[in-house]
Amino acid sequence: LYSIFVTKGAYQQVASEFHPFHKHDLNVFLHFWTTGLGLWGAVQLAVILEQPSLIYVYTALTAVTCPVLTAVLHTLVLYGMTATPLPALYDLDPMYVCILSIALGYSLQDVAHWMCVEKTFMNDYILSRPWMLLIHTFWLMPLVIDSVLMRSCYLPNVVNRNRNVFCQ
C-alpha cells in the first residue's frame, strides 16, 4: 500500500512499462483522443445509469495513486467529460452511443499503433499477466496524460521529432 499511495512506485513501475510502447508523438497524440473518447463513453454511461459515485470513486482513486500534476489534469479531463452532454446522434439510444464510443476508443488505439508501427502494451502482458489488464485500463488516461507531459504538451517544439530515420 505504501508504494501505491505514498511513493506512487506502483504507478511509476506501470508507467515505465507503458512508455516504451508509446514512443511516437503521433501515437501519443492519437491515444489522448482515442482514450478520451472511450473514457467519455464510460463516464456518460455512469451518468445515464445514474451512478455518479462511480466517477467520484474513480477520480479519487486516481488522484491518490498518480503523481500530483497527472492527477490534477486527469481530474480536469474527467470534469470536462461529465460537463460534456451526450449528443443526439440520429435518434440513437444514448446507451448505444456510450457503448459505441467505448468500442471506437479501444479500436482506434490499435489503429494508432498500427499507423505508427508500434506494438501495443497489452500484447506484451496479456498472456503472462492477464490481471494487468485491470491496472492498465484503470490507469490508461493518466498514463497517456504523462506521455503528453513528457512531450511538454507538444508546445515548445512544434517540429515533428519523429521524422528522422536512422539506419546502418
Coordinates of C-alpha atoms in Angstrom, one line a residue:
L1 CA 0.0 0.0 0.0
Y2 CA 2.9 2.3 0.7
S3 CA 4.1 2.1 -2.9
I4 CA 0.7 2.7 -4.2
F5 CA -0.5 5.7 -2.2
V6 CA 2.6 7.3 -0.8
T7 CA 5.6 6.9 -3.1
K8 CA 3.5 6.2 -6.2
G9 CA 6.0 3.5 -7.0
A10 CA 3.4 1.1 -8.4
Y11 CA 2.2 3.7 -10.8
Q12 CA 5.8 4.6 -11.8
Q13 CA 6.5 0.9 -12.5
V14 CA 3.5 0.6 -14.8
A15 CA 4.5 3.8 -16.4
S16 CA 8.0 2.6 -17.1
E17 CA 6.5 -0.5 -18.8
F18 CA 3.9 1.6 -20.7
H19 CA 6.1 4.4 -22.2
P20 CA 8.3 2.2 -24.4
F21 CA 5.2 1.2 -26.3
H22 CA 4.3 4.9 -27.0
K23 CA 7.5 6.5 -28.4
H24 CA 6.0 8.1 -31.5
D25 CA 4.5 11.5 -31.0
L26 CA 1.6 10.8 -33.3
N27 CA 0.7 7.6 -31.4
V28 CA 0.6 9.6 -28.1
F29 CA -1.4 12.4 -29.7
L30 CA -3.9 9.9 -31.1
H31 CA -4.0 8.0 -27.8
F32 CA -5.0 11.1 -25.9
W33 CA -8.1 11.5 -28.1
T34 CA -9.0 7.8 -28.5
T35 CA -8.6 7.1 -24.8
G36 CA -10.6 10.2 -24.1
L37 CA -13.4 9.0 -26.4
G38 CA -13.6 5.7 -24.6
L39 CA -13.4 7.2 -21.2
W40 CA -16.0 9.8 -22.2
G41 CA -18.3 6.9 -23.2
A42 CA -17.8 5.2 -19.8
V43 CA -18.4 8.5 -17.9
Q44 CA -21.6 9.2 -19.9
L45 CA -22.7 5.6 -19.2
A46 CA -22.3 6.1 -15.5
V47 CA -24.3 9.3 -15.8
I48 CA -27.1 7.6 -17.8
L49 CA -27.2 4.8 -15.3
E50 CA -27.4 7.4 -12.5
Q51 CA -24.2 6.1 -10.9
P52 CA -22.1 9.3 -10.5
S53 CA -20.5 7.8 -7.4
L54 CA -18.5 5.5 -9.8
I55 CA -17.0 8.6 -11.4
Y56 CA -16.2 10.1 -8.0
V57 CA -14.5 6.9 -6.7
Y58 CA -12.5 6.6 -10.0
T59 CA -11.4 10.2 -9.7
A60 CA -10.5 9.9 -6.0
L61 CA -8.5 6.6 -6.6
T62 CA -6.5 8.0 -9.5
A63 CA -5.9 11.2 -7.5
V64 CA -4.3 9.3 -4.6
T65 CA -2.4 6.8 -6.8
C66 CA -0.9 9.0 -9.5
P67 CA 1.6 11.9 -9.5
V68 CA 0.1 15.2 -8.5
L69 CA 0.2 17.0 -11.8
T70 CA -1.1 14.0 -13.6
A71 CA -3.9 13.6 -11.1
V72 CA -4.9 17.3 -11.3
L73 CA -5.0 17.1 -15.1
H74 CA -6.9 13.8 -15.1
T75 CA -9.5 15.3 -12.7
L76 CA -9.9 18.3 -15.0
V77 CA -10.4 15.9 -18.0
L78 CA -13.0 13.9 -16.1
Y79 CA -14.8 17.1 -15.1
G80 CA -14.9 18.2 -18.7
M81 CA -16.3 14.8 -19.7
T82 CA -19.1 15.0 -17.1
A83 CA -19.9 18.5 -18.3
T84 CA -20.0 17.5 -22.0
P85 CA -23.5 16.3 -22.7
L86 CA -24.3 13.3 -24.8
P87 CA -25.2 14.4 -28.3
A88 CA -28.3 13.3 -30.1
L89 CA -26.9 11.2 -32.9
Y90 CA -29.6 10.2 -35.5
D91 CA -32.0 9.3 -32.8
L92 CA -29.7 6.6 -31.4
D93 CA -30.3 5.3 -28.0
P94 CA -27.8 7.1 -25.6
M95 CA -26.7 3.7 -24.2
Y96 CA -25.8 2.7 -27.7
V97 CA -23.8 5.9 -28.2
C98 CA -21.8 5.2 -25.0
I99 CA -21.0 1.6 -25.9
L100 CA -20.1 2.7 -29.4
S101 CA -17.7 5.4 -28.1
I102 CA -16.0 2.9 -25.8
A103 CA -15.6 0.4 -28.6
L104 CA -14.4 3.1 -31.0
G105 CA -11.9 4.4 -28.5
Y106 CA -10.4 1.0 -27.9
S107 CA -10.3 0.1 -31.6
L108 CA -8.8 3.4 -32.8
Q109 CA -6.0 2.9 -30.3
D110 CA -5.0 -0.2 -32.2
V111 CA -5.2 1.7 -35.4
A112 CA -2.9 4.4 -34.0
H113 CA -0.4 1.7 -33.0
W114 CA -0.6 0.2 -36.5
M115 CA -0.2 3.6 -38.2
C116 CA 2.9 4.3 -36.1
V117 CA 4.3 0.8 -36.3
E118 CA 4.4 0.3 -32.6
K119 CA 3.4 -2.8 -30.6
T120 CA 0.7 -2.5 -28.0
F121 CA 1.4 -2.6 -24.3
M122 CA -1.4 -5.1 -23.9
N123 CA 0.2 -7.6 -26.2
D124 CA 3.3 -7.6 -24.0
Y125 CA 1.5 -8.7 -20.8
I126 CA -1.8 -10.3 -21.7
L127 CA -0.6 -13.9 -21.9
S128 CA 1.8 -13.8 -18.9
R129 CA 0.0 -11.4 -16.6
P130 CA -3.7 -11.1 -17.6
W131 CA -4.6 -9.3 -14.4
M132 CA -2.5 -6.4 -15.6
L133 CA -5.4 -5.5 -18.0
L134 CA -7.3 -4.1 -15.0
I135 CA -4.4 -2.0 -13.9
H136 CA -3.7 -0.9 -17.5
T137 CA -7.4 0.1 -18.0
F138 CA -7.6 1.9 -14.7
W139 CA -4.5 4.0 -15.2
L140 CA -4.7 4.4 -19.0
M141 CA -5.8 8.0 -19.2
P142 CA -3.2 9.1 -16.5
L143 CA -0.5 7.2 -18.4
V144 CA -1.5 8.9 -21.6
I145 CA -1.5 12.3 -19.9
D146 CA 2.0 11.5 -18.6
S147 CA 3.0 10.7 -22.2
V148 CA 1.7 14.1 -23.3
L149 CA 3.5 15.8 -20.5
M150 CA 6.8 14.1 -21.4
R151 CA 6.5 15.9 -24.7
S152 CA 5.8 19.2 -23.0
C153 CA 2.3 19.1 -24.4
Y154 CA 3.8 19.5 -27.9
L155 CA 4.2 23.3 -27.3
P156 CA 8.0 24.1 -27.2
N157 CA 8.9 22.2 -30.3
V158 CA 6.1 22.0 -32.8
V159 CA 8.6 20.5 -35.3
N160 CA 7.9 16.8 -35.7
R161 CA 10.7 14.9 -33.9
N162 CA 9.8 11.6 -35.4
R163 CA 10.8 12.4 -39.0
N164 CA 14.4 11.2 -38.7
V165 CA 15.1 7.7 -39.9
F166 CA 18.2 6.0 -38.5
C167 CA 19.7 3.1 -40.3
Q168 CA 23.0 1.4 -40.7

